[in-house]
PDB file of C-alpha atoms in Angstrom:
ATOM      1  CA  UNK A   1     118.718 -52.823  14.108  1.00  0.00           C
ATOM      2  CA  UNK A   2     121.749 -51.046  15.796  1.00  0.00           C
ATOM      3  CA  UNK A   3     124.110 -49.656  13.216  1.00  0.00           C
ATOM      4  CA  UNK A   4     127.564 -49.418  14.023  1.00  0.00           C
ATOM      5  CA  UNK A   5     129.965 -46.569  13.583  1.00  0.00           C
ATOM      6  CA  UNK A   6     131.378 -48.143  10.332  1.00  0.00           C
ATOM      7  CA  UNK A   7     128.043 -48.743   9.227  1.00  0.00           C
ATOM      8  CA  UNK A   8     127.579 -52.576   9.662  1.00  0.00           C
ATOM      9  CA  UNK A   9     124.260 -53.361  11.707  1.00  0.00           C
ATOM     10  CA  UNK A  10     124.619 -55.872  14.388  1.00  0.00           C
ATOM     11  CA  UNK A  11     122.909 -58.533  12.459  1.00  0.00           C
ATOM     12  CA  UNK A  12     125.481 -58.798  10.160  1.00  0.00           C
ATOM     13  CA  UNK A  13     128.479 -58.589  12.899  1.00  0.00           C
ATOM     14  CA  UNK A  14     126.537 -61.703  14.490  1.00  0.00           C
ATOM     15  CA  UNK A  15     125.648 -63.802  11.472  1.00  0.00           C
ATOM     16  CA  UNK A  16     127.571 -62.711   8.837  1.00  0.00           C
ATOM     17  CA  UNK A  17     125.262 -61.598   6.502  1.00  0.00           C
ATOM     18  CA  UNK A  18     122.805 -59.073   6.528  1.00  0.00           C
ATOM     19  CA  UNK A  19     119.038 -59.642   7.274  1.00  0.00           C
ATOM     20  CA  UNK A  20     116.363 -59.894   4.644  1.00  0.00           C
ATOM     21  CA  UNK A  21     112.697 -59.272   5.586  1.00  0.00           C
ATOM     22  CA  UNK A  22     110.087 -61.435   3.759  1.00  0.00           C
ATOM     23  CA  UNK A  23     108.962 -58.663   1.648  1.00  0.00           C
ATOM     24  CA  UNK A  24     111.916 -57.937  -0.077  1.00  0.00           C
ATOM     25  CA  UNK A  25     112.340 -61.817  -0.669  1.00  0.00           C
ATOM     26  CA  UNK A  26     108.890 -61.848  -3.098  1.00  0.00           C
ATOM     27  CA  UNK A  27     109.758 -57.690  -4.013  1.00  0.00           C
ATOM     28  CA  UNK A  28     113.593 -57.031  -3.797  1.00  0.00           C
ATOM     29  CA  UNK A  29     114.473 -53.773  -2.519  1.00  0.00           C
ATOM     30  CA  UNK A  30     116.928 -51.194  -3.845  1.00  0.00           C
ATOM     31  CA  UNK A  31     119.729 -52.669  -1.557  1.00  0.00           C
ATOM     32  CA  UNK A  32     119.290 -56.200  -2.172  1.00  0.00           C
ATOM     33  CA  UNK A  33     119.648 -55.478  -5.865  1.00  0.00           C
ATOM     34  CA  UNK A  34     122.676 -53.602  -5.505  1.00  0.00           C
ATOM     35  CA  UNK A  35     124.182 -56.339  -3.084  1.00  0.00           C
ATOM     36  CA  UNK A  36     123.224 -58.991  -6.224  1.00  0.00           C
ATOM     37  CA  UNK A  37     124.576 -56.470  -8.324  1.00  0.00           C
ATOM     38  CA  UNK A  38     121.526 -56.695 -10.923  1.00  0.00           C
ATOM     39  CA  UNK A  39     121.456 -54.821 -13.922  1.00  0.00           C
ATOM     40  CA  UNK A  40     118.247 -52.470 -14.427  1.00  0.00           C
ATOM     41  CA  UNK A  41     116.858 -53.827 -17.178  1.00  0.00           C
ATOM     42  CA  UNK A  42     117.585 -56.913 -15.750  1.00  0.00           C
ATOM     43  CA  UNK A  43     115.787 -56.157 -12.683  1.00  0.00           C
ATOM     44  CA  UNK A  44     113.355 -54.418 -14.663  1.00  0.00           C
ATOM     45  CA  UNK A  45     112.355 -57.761 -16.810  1.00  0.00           C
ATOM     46  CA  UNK A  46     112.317 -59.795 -13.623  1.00  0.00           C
ATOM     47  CA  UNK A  47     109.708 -57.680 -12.221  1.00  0.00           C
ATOM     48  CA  UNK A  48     107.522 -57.649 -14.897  1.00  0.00           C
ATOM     49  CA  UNK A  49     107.310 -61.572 -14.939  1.00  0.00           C
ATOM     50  CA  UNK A  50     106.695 -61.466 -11.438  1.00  0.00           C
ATOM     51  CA  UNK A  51     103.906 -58.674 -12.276  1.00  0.00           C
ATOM     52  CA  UNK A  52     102.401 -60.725 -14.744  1.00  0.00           C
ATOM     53  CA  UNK A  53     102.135 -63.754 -13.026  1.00  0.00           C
ATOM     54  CA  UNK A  54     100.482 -62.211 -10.133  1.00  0.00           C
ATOM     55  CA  UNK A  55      98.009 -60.634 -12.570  1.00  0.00           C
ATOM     56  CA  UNK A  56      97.462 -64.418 -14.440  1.00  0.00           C
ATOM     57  CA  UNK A  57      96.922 -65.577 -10.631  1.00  0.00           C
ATOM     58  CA  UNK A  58      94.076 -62.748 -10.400  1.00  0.00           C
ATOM     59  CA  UNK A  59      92.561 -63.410 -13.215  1.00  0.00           C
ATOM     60  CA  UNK A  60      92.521 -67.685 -12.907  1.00  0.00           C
ATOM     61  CA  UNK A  61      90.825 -66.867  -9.672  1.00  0.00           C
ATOM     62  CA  UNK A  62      88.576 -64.220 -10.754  1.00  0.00           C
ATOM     63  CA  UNK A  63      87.676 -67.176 -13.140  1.00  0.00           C
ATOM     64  CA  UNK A  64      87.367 -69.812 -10.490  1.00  0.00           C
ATOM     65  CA  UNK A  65      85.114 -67.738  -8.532  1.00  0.00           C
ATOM     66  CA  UNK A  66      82.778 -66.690 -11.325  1.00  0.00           C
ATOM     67  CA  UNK A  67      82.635 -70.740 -12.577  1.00  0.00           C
ATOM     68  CA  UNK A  68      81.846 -71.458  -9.110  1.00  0.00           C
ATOM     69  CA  UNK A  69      79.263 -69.358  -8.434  1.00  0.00           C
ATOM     70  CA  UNK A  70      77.488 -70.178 -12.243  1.00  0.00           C
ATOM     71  CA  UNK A  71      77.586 -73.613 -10.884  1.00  0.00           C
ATOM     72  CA  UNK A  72      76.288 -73.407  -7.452  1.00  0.00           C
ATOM     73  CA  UNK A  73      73.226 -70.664  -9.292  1.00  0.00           C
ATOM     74  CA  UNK A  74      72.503 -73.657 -11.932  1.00  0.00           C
ATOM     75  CA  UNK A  75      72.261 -76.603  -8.838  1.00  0.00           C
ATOM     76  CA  UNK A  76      69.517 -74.174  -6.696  1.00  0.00           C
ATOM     77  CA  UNK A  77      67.565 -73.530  -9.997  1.00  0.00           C
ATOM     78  CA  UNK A  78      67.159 -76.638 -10.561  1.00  0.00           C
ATOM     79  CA  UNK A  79      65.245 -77.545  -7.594  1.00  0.00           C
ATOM     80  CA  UNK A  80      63.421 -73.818  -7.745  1.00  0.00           C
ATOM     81  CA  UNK A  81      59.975 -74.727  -8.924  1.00  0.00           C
ATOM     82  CA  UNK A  82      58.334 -71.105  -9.938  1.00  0.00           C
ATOM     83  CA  UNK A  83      55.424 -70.919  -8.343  1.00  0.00           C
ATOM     84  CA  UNK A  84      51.836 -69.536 -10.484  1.00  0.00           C
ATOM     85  CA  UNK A  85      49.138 -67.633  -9.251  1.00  0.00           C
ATOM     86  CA  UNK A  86      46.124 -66.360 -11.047  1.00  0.00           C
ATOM     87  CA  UNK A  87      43.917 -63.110  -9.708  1.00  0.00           C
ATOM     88  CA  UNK A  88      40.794 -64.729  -8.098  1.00  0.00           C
ATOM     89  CA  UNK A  89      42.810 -68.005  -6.364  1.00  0.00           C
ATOM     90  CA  UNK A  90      42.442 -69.074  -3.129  1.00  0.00           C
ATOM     91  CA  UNK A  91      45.881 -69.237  -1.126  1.00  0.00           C
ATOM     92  CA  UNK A  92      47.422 -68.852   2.582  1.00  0.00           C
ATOM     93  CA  UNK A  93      49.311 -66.668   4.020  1.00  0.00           C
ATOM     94  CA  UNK A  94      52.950 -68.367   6.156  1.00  0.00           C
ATOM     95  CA  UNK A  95      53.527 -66.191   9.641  1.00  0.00           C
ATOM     96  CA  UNK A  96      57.045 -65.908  10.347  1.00  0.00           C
ATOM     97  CA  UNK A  97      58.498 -66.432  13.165  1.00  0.00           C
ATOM     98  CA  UNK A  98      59.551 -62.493  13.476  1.00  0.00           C
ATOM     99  CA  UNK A  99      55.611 -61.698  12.687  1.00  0.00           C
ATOM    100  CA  UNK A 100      53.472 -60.534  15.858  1.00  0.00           C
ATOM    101  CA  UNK A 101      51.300 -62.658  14.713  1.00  0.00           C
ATOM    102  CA  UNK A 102      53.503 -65.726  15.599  1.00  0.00           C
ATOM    103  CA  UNK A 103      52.119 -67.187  18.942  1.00  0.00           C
ATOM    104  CA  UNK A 104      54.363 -70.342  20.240  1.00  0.00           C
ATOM    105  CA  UNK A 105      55.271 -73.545  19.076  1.00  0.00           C
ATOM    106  CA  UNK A 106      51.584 -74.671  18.881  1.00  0.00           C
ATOM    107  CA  UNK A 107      50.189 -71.935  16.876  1.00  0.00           C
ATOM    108  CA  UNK A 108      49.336 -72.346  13.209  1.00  0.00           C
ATOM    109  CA  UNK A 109      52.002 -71.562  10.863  1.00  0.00           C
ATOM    110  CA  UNK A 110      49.687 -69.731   8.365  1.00  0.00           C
ATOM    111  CA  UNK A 111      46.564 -67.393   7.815  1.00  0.00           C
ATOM    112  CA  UNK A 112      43.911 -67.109   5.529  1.00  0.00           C
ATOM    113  CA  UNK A 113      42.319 -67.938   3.223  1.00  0.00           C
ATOM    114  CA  UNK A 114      43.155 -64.681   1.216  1.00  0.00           C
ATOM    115  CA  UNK A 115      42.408 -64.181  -2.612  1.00  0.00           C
ATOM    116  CA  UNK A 116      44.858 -62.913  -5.222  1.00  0.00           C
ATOM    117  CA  UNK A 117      43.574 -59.497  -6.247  1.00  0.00           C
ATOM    118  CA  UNK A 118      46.466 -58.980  -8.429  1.00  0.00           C
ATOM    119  CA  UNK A 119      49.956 -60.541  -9.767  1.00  0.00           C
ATOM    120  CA  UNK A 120      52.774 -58.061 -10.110  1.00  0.00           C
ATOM    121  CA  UNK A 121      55.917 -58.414 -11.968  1.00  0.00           C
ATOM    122  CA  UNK A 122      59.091 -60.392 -10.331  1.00  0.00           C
ATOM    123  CA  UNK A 123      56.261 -62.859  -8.587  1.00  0.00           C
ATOM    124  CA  UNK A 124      55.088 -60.026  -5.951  1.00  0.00           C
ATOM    125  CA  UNK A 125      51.013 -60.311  -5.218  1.00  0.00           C
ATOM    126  CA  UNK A 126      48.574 -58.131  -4.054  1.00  0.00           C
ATOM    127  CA  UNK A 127      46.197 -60.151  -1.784  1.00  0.00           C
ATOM    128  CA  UNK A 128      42.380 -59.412  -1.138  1.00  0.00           C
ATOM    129  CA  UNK A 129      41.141 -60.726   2.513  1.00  0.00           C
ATOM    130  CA  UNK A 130      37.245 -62.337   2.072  1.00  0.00           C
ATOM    131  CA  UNK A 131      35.416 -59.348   3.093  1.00  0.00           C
ATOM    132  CA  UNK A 132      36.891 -57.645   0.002  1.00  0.00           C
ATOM    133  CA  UNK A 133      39.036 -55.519   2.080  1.00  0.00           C
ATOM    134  CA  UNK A 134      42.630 -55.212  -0.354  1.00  0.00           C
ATOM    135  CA  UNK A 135      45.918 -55.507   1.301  1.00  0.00           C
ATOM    136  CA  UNK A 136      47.537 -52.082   0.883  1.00  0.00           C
ATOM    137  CA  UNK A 137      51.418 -53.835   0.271  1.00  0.00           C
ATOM    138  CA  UNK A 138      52.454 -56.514  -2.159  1.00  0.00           C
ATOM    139  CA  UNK A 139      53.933 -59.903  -0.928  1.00  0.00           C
ATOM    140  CA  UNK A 140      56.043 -62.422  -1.961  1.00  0.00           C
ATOM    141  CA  UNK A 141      54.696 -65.240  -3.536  1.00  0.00           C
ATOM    142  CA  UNK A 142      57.105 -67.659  -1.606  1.00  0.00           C
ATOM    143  CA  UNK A 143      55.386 -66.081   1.395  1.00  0.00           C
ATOM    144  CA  UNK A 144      52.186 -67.789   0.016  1.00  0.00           C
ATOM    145  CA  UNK A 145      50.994 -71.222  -0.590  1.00  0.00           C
ATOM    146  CA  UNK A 146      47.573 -72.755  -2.705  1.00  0.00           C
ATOM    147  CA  UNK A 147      45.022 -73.140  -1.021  1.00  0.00           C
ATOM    148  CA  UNK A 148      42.727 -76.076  -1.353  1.00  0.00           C
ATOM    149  CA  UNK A 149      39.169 -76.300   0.012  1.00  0.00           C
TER     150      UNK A 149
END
């Protein structure tokens, strides 16, 4: 804004009034205080209610979001069935579509049959192929399904 030579800014010569940006509507600024002619501790009190209802805000949606999200964890669990293997069973392997090994629309979807040579902790399994040949990584046991001769 263009400031006059007795220190009025245009805005005010035109409306009246001088201009307020949104900011110092929700956080006044030193000279809207002094135009309102707060005191300090006045000012001082107001800004700590305003301080601590932002940090209530925060903290009801902190809330909110970790409700939500124990919610939305207990609904997929629910329809999680965990999924057993033994060593020594029978089970296929599922190609994905990212997998060289997936063809075209028409190709099969999985491979096998491969044996369980070993369950690992968190569900991971170390597969045996039928020539006894072990697979040298683990997979993921959602990456496997029984197999039923």
């Amino acid at each position: 804004m263009v400031h006059t030579s007795t220190g009025e800014t245009s805005y005010l010569l035109v409306y009246g009034t001088e201009s307020v940006i949104p900011a110092e509507v929700e956080i006044p600024s030193l000279r809207i205080i002094q135009e309102a002619e707060i005191s300090d501790a006045e000012w001082i009190r107001s800004r700590y209610e305003k301080l601590a209802l932002i940090d209530r805000k925060r903290m009801n949606a902190v809330c909110q979001g970790q409700f939500y999200q124990n919610r939305m964890s207990r609904a997929f669990n629910k329809k999680v069935r965990p999924r057993q293997f033994a060593p020594g069973q029978l089970v296929l392997k599922r190609i994905f579509p990212h997998q060289d090994e997936a063809k075209g629309i028409f190709s099969p979807n999985c491979q096998g049959p491969y044996m369980v040579h070993r369950v690992l902790t968190g569900g991971a399994l170390i597969l045996i192929e039928m020539d006894g040949e072990v697979w040298p990584k683990p997979i993921n046991s959602d990456a496997v399904k029984k197999y039923y001769a």
